[in-house]
Coordinates of C-alpha atoms and ligand atoms in Angstrom, one line a residue:
M1 CA 87.0 121.4 96.4
G2 CA 89.0 123.5 97.7
T3 CA 91.8 126.2 96.5
L4 CA 94.4 124.7 94.6
L5 CA 96.6 127.6 96.6
A6 CA 98.1 125.3 99.6
V7 CA 100.0 129.0 101.1
R8 CA 99.0 132.3 99.8
A9 CA 100.6 134.7 101.3
R10 CA 100.7 138.4 100.7
G11 CA 103.2 141.7 101.9
I12 CA 104.5 139.6 104.8
G13 CA 105.8 141.7 107.3
K14 CA 107.5 140.4 110.8
C15 CA 109.8 141.8 113.1
F16 CA 112.4 140.5 115.9
D17 CA 112.1 144.0 118.3
D18 CA 114.5 146.4 115.9
V19 CA 115.2 143.7 113.3
V20 CA 112.5 143.6 110.8
A21 CA 112.8 139.2 109.7
L22 CA 110.6 139.4 106.8
D23 CA 109.2 142.9 104.5
G24 CA 106.0 142.2 102.6
V25 CA 107.0 139.1 101.4
D26 CA 104.3 137.4 98.7
L27 CA 104.0 133.8 98.5
E28 CA 102.0 131.5 96.1
V29 CA 102.5 127.6 96.6
T30 CA 100.5 125.2 94.2
R31 CA 99.4 122.0 95.3
G32 CA 101.3 118.9 93.8
R33 CA 104.6 121.3 93.7
I34 CA 108.1 121.7 95.7
Y35 CA 108.1 125.4 95.7
G36 CA 111.8 126.5 97.1
L37 CA 113.2 129.7 99.1
V38 CA 116.2 131.0 99.0
G39 CA 118.8 133.3 100.2
P40 CA 121.4 133.8 102.0
N41 CA 121.7 133.5 106.6
G42 CA 119.4 135.7 108.0
A43 CA 117.9 136.0 104.8
G44 CA 114.6 135.5 106.3
K45 CA 113.8 131.9 104.9
T46 CA 113.1 130.3 108.8
T47 CA 111.0 132.8 109.8
L48 CA 108.6 132.1 107.1
L49 CA 109.0 128.9 107.4
G50 CA 108.1 128.8 110.5
L51 CA 104.9 130.6 109.9
L52 CA 103.7 128.6 108.2
L53 CA 104.0 125.6 110.2
G54 CA 101.8 128.2 113.2
L55 CA 105.0 128.6 115.2
A56 CA 104.6 132.2 115.1
V57 CA 102.1 135.2 114.0
A58 CA 103.1 137.8 111.2
D59 CA 102.7 140.8 112.1
S60 CA 101.4 142.2 108.8
G61 CA 99.6 141.0 106.0
S62 CA 97.4 138.4 105.4
L63 CA 98.2 134.7 105.2
E64 CA 96.1 131.5 103.4
I65 CA 96.6 127.4 104.2
L66 CA 95.2 125.1 102.4
G67 CA 92.6 128.0 102.0
V68 CA 92.1 128.7 105.6
P69 CA 93.1 132.2 106.6
V70 CA 95.7 132.0 109.7
G71 CA 94.8 133.9 112.9
R72 CA 96.5 135.2 115.5
A73 CA 96.4 132.1 117.7
L74 CA 99.4 130.1 117.7
A75 CA 98.9 127.1 116.3
A76 CA 99.9 124.3 113.6
P77 CA 97.2 124.7 110.7
D78 CA 94.9 121.6 109.6
G79 CA 97.3 119.1 107.2
V80 CA 100.3 121.4 107.2
A81 CA 104.2 119.2 109.3
G82 CA 107.5 119.9 109.2
F83 CA 109.8 121.5 111.3
V84 CA 112.2 124.4 111.5
D85 CA 116.0 125.0 112.8
G86 CA 115.7 120.8 112.5
P87 CA 113.0 118.1 114.3
G88 CA 112.5 117.8 117.3
L89 CA 113.6 114.4 118.5
Y90 CA 113.6 112.2 122.1
P91 CA 117.4 111.4 121.8
S92 CA 117.3 108.3 123.8
L93 CA 114.8 106.8 122.3
T94 CA 115.3 104.3 118.9
A95 CA 113.7 106.1 115.3
R96 CA 111.1 103.8 116.1
Q97 CA 110.0 104.5 119.2
N98 CA 110.4 108.3 118.3
L99 CA 107.7 108.2 115.7
T100 CA 105.6 105.8 117.7
A101 CA 105.3 108.0 120.3
L102 CA 104.6 110.6 117.9
A103 CA 101.4 108.1 115.8
A104 CA 100.4 107.5 118.6
L105 CA 99.5 111.8 119.6
H106 CA 97.9 111.9 115.2
G107 CA 95.6 108.4 116.3
E108 CA 95.9 106.3 113.9
G109 CA 93.1 107.3 110.8
P110 CA 93.0 107.0 106.9
R111 CA 95.4 109.9 107.0
T112 CA 97.8 108.7 108.9
A113 CA 100.7 107.1 107.9
G114 CA 102.4 103.9 109.0
V115 CA 105.8 103.8 111.3
D116 CA 107.2 100.8 109.1
D117 CA 106.4 103.2 106.6
V118 CA 107.8 105.6 106.6
L119 CA 111.1 104.5 107.8
H120 CA 110.8 102.9 104.6
Q121 CA 110.3 105.8 102.4
V122 CA 113.3 107.9 104.0
G123 CA 115.9 104.7 103.8
L124 CA 116.2 104.4 107.5
T125 CA 114.9 100.9 108.4
D126 CA 118.1 99.3 108.2
V127 CA 118.8 101.9 111.7
A128 CA 115.3 102.3 112.8
D129 CA 115.9 100.4 116.3
D130 CA 119.1 102.5 117.2
R131 CA 118.6 105.6 119.3
A132 CA 118.1 108.8 117.7
R133 CA 121.3 110.1 120.2
G134 CA 123.9 108.2 117.5
F135 CA 121.7 109.6 114.4
S136 CA 124.3 111.6 112.2
L137 CA 122.7 116.1 110.9
G138 CA 121.9 114.0 107.8
M139 CA 119.6 110.7 109.7
R140 CA 117.9 113.0 112.2
Q141 CA 117.0 114.9 108.5
R142 CA 115.5 111.9 107.8
L143 CA 114.2 110.6 110.7
G144 CA 112.4 114.1 110.8
L145 CA 111.2 114.2 107.3
A146 CA 109.5 110.7 108.5
A147 CA 107.9 112.4 111.6
A148 CA 106.5 114.9 109.2
L149 CA 105.0 112.2 106.7
L150 CA 103.4 110.7 109.4
A151 CA 100.4 112.5 109.1
R152 CA 100.2 112.8 105.8
P153 CA 100.2 116.4 105.1
R154 CA 98.7 118.5 102.3
L155 CA 101.6 121.0 103.2
L156 CA 104.9 120.0 103.9
V157 CA 107.4 122.4 105.4
L158 CA 110.7 122.0 105.2
D159 CA 114.1 124.4 107.0
E160 CA 116.3 123.0 105.2
P161 CA 116.3 119.3 104.4
S162 CA 119.6 118.3 103.0
N163 CA 121.7 119.4 105.4
G164 CA 123.7 116.6 106.5
L165 CA 122.6 114.5 103.7
D166 CA 125.3 112.1 102.3
P167 CA 124.4 111.7 98.1
A168 CA 122.2 108.4 99.2
G169 CA 120.3 109.7 101.6
Q170 CA 119.6 112.9 99.4
Q171 CA 118.8 110.5 96.7
H172 CA 115.8 109.0 99.0
V173 CA 114.7 112.7 100.5
H174 CA 114.4 113.8 96.9
G175 CA 112.8 110.9 95.7
V176 CA 110.2 110.8 99.1
L177 CA 109.6 114.9 98.1
T178 CA 108.9 113.9 94.4
R179 CA 106.2 111.0 94.9
L180 CA 103.7 113.7 97.8
A181 CA 104.5 115.8 95.1
A182 CA 103.1 113.6 92.4
D183 CA 100.4 113.1 95.0
G184 CA 99.0 116.4 95.3
T185 CA 101.0 117.1 98.5
A186 CA 102.5 121.0 98.3
V187 CA 106.5 120.9 99.4
V188 CA 108.0 124.2 100.6
L189 CA 111.8 123.9 101.3
S190 CA 114.5 125.9 102.1
S191 CA 117.7 125.8 101.0
H192 CA 121.3 127.4 100.1
R193 CA 122.2 125.1 97.5
M194 CA 121.5 125.4 93.9
D195 CA 121.5 121.8 92.7
D196 CA 118.8 120.9 95.3
L197 CA 117.0 123.3 93.6
E198 CA 117.3 122.6 90.1
A199 CA 116.8 118.6 90.9
L200 CA 113.3 119.5 92.7
C201 CA 112.0 123.0 92.6
S202 CA 109.3 123.9 89.9
E203 CA 109.4 127.4 91.2
V204 CA 111.2 129.4 93.8
T205 CA 111.7 132.8 95.9
V206 CA 114.7 134.2 96.5
L207 CA 114.4 136.1 99.8
A208 CA 117.2 138.9 100.9
G209 CA 117.3 141.1 103.5
G210 CA 113.6 139.8 103.9
R211 CA 112.4 141.0 100.9
A212 CA 111.6 139.0 98.1
V213 CA 114.2 139.3 95.1
F214 CA 112.6 136.8 92.8
S215 CA 110.1 135.0 92.5
G216 CA 109.6 132.6 89.6
P217 CA 110.2 129.4 88.0
V218 CA 114.0 128.1 88.6
G219 CA 114.7 128.5 84.7
E220 CA 113.7 132.1 84.8
L221 CA 116.2 132.6 88.0
A222 CA 119.1 131.2 85.2
A223 CA 117.8 133.6 83.0
A224 CA 117.6 136.1 85.3
H225 CA 120.7 137.2 85.2
G226 CA 123.5 138.8 82.8
P227 CA 126.2 137.5 81.1
L228 CA 127.6 134.9 82.9
D229 CA 131.7 134.7 83.8
Y230 CA 133.5 131.9 81.9
R231 CA 136.5 130.7 82.1
L232 CA 138.9 130.1 79.5
V233 CA 141.7 128.0 78.8
T234 CA 144.2 128.5 75.9
S235 CA 147.4 127.1 73.8
D236 CA 148.8 130.4 73.6
P237 CA 147.1 132.8 76.5
P238 CA 148.4 136.2 75.6
A239 CA 147.2 136.0 72.4
A240 CA 143.4 134.6 73.8
R241 CA 143.9 137.7 76.1
R242 CA 144.3 140.3 72.8
L243 CA 141.7 138.4 71.5
A244 CA 138.9 138.4 74.0
A245 CA 140.1 142.4 74.4
G246 CA 139.2 143.2 70.8
T247 CA 135.8 141.0 71.1
P248 CA 132.7 142.6 71.0
G249 CA 130.8 142.1 74.3
V250 CA 133.1 140.5 76.1
R251 CA 134.9 141.9 78.9
V252 CA 138.2 140.5 80.3
L253 CA 138.3 139.7 84.3
D254 CA 141.4 140.2 85.9
A255 CA 141.3 137.1 88.0
T256 CA 143.8 137.9 90.0
R257 CA 141.5 140.5 91.3
P258 CA 139.6 139.8 94.7
P259 CA 136.1 138.6 93.5
H260 CA 133.9 140.8 94.5
E261 CA 135.8 143.9 92.7
T262 CA 134.6 142.3 89.7
G263 CA 130.9 143.2 90.1
P264 CA 128.3 140.6 91.3
P265 CA 130.4 138.7 93.4
C266 CA 132.1 136.3 91.0
D267 CA 134.7 132.8 92.8
T268 CA 137.1 133.4 89.6
G269 CA 137.4 129.2 91.1
A270 CA 141.1 130.4 92.3
P271 CA 142.2 131.0 89.0
R272 CA 145.9 132.3 90.3
D273 CA 147.5 131.5 86.8
P274 CA 148.4 133.6 84.7
G275 CA 147.6 131.4 81.6
R276 CA 143.7 131.6 82.6
L277 CA 141.7 134.6 81.8
V278 CA 138.6 134.9 83.2
V279 CA 135.8 136.6 80.9
R280 CA 132.3 138.1 81.1
A281 CA 130.0 138.0 78.0
P282 CA 127.3 137.4 76.7
V283 CA 126.3 133.9 74.6
P284 CA 126.7 135.3 71.2
A285 CA 130.4 137.7 72.0
L286 CA 131.5 134.8 73.0
D287 CA 130.2 132.7 70.4
T288 CA 132.5 135.1 68.1
L289 CA 135.7 135.1 70.1
V290 CA 135.6 131.6 69.9
A291 CA 135.8 131.9 66.2
A292 CA 138.2 134.3 66.7
L293 CA 140.5 132.2 68.5
V294 CA 140.3 129.5 66.3
Q295 CA 141.0 131.5 63.2
A296 CA 144.0 132.6 65.1
G297 CA 145.1 129.1 64.7
V298 CA 144.3 129.2 69.1
A299 CA 143.3 126.0 70.6
V300 CA 140.5 126.1 73.2
R301 CA 140.9 123.8 75.6
E302 CA 138.5 125.0 78.4
L303 CA 135.3 127.1 78.6
T304 CA 132.9 126.7 81.5
P305 CA 131.1 129.0 83.6
V306 CA 132.5 129.6 86.8
V307 CA 130.2 129.1 88.6
S308 CA 126.1 127.6 87.5
P309 CA 124.0 130.2 85.8
L310 CA 121.7 129.4 89.4
E311 CA 124.3 130.1 91.4
A312 CA 125.3 133.7 89.3
A313 CA 121.7 135.0 89.3
F314 CA 121.3 134.1 93.2
L315 CA 124.8 135.9 94.2
A316 CA 124.0 138.8 92.1
L317 CA 119.9 138.7 93.5
T318 CA 122.3 138.3 96.8
A319 CA 125.0 140.6 96.8
G320 CA 124.1 143.9 97.9
Q321 CA 121.9 142.5 100.8
Q322 CA 125.6 140.2 102.0
Q323 CA 127.4 143.3 101.9
E324 CA 125.1 145.0 104.0
A325 CA 124.9 142.4 106.5
D326 CA 128.5 141.7 106.5
R327 CA 129.0 144.9 107.5
Ligands
LIG401 N1 113.7 134.5 117.7 C1 114.0 135.4 117.4 N2 114.5 136.5 117.7 C2 115.1 138.0 117.5 N3 115.9 137.9 116.4 C3 115.7 136.7 115.0 C4 114.5 135.7 115.7 N4 114.5 135.2 114.8 C5 115.2 135.6 113.7 N5 115.4 136.3 113.6 C6 116.3 137.7 113.1 O1 115.5 137.8 111.7 C7 116.3 137.7 110.7 C8 116.1 136.5 109.1 O2 116.4 135.0 110.3 P1 116.0 133.7 109.9 O3 114.4 133.8 109.2 O4 116.8 132.7 110.7 O5 117.0 133.9 108.5 P2 117.3 132.3 107.3 O6 116.6 130.8 107.8 O7 117.4 133.1 105.8 O8 118.9 132.3 107.4 C9 118.5 137.4 111.4 O9 118.2 139.0 111.1 C10 118.1 136.8 112.7 O10 119.0 137.0 113.2
LIG402 MG1 117.3 129.2 108.5

């Protein structure tokens, strides 16, 4: 029995000339779990996933993959498969030929999967004999996933696997990853889509500027953020504004202000309608406001978070770094 940890990374640092891509990142991924890496562009996600795949070596820190310390030599650690920056495919070969060529490299054995089986798993059976050249981004992603599945990895590493997927493709990919995790495979994926994280990942690390600014269960990420911004539509906007302003704990945000002036960047959902309020409040204060509105005879027609709790937490955690990156 090996360790239950598929990845154990401590204080990982990686620079490209004077760019610090990773700055002391810790990561622990348990077998049988789907783990998410999120962060804005340039946060270091691809760099970190590349280290897990043995495509590059860290400058500092320690890394163990499936219980084995990773050395200084560039080599794919045993039991790991996946891709960063899109899968490598032969455009002039069909989906099936691409996979057959790869399967030949792996050699057949108890630890390899069949080409037809992996094509079926990712939903590409119908286009198996079409050339990869004509594939959409989403189809290429799925073919890349099929290629990774051939080796029956114990750690699957995927960089933005949901890019370009239509809803059906996404369902296939989610199904595949969930089944793999249930069979004990660890999956590490990067995504900038909060719906992916919510649907798939038990734990996430939020990277910003090469640092892990949050690590933990997805539910804790949603709760990690303070009061949310809510859109409030009522039958009497001026009265609602007055009542909101007079409710302790409720802050009325000017819906016409640019997002960056409202604290954590909140896209107020294009609320250029003066009848629509945006308020920032913890839930108990919001309850008080709703009771006050009802008592004053003001009908509440809509009260919804401007962004999902997860997205709000993500934006708040990564706001500073993003503004630095934009400068
Ligand atoms: N091969 C490379 N050469 C130079 N800089 C790189 C290289 N790979 C990544 N970087 C830099 O490292 C930082 C992190 O990049 P990356 O890991 O690709 O971020 P993400 O995948 O989160 O968008 C960025 O500033 C990027 O420009
Ligand atoms: Mg990337």
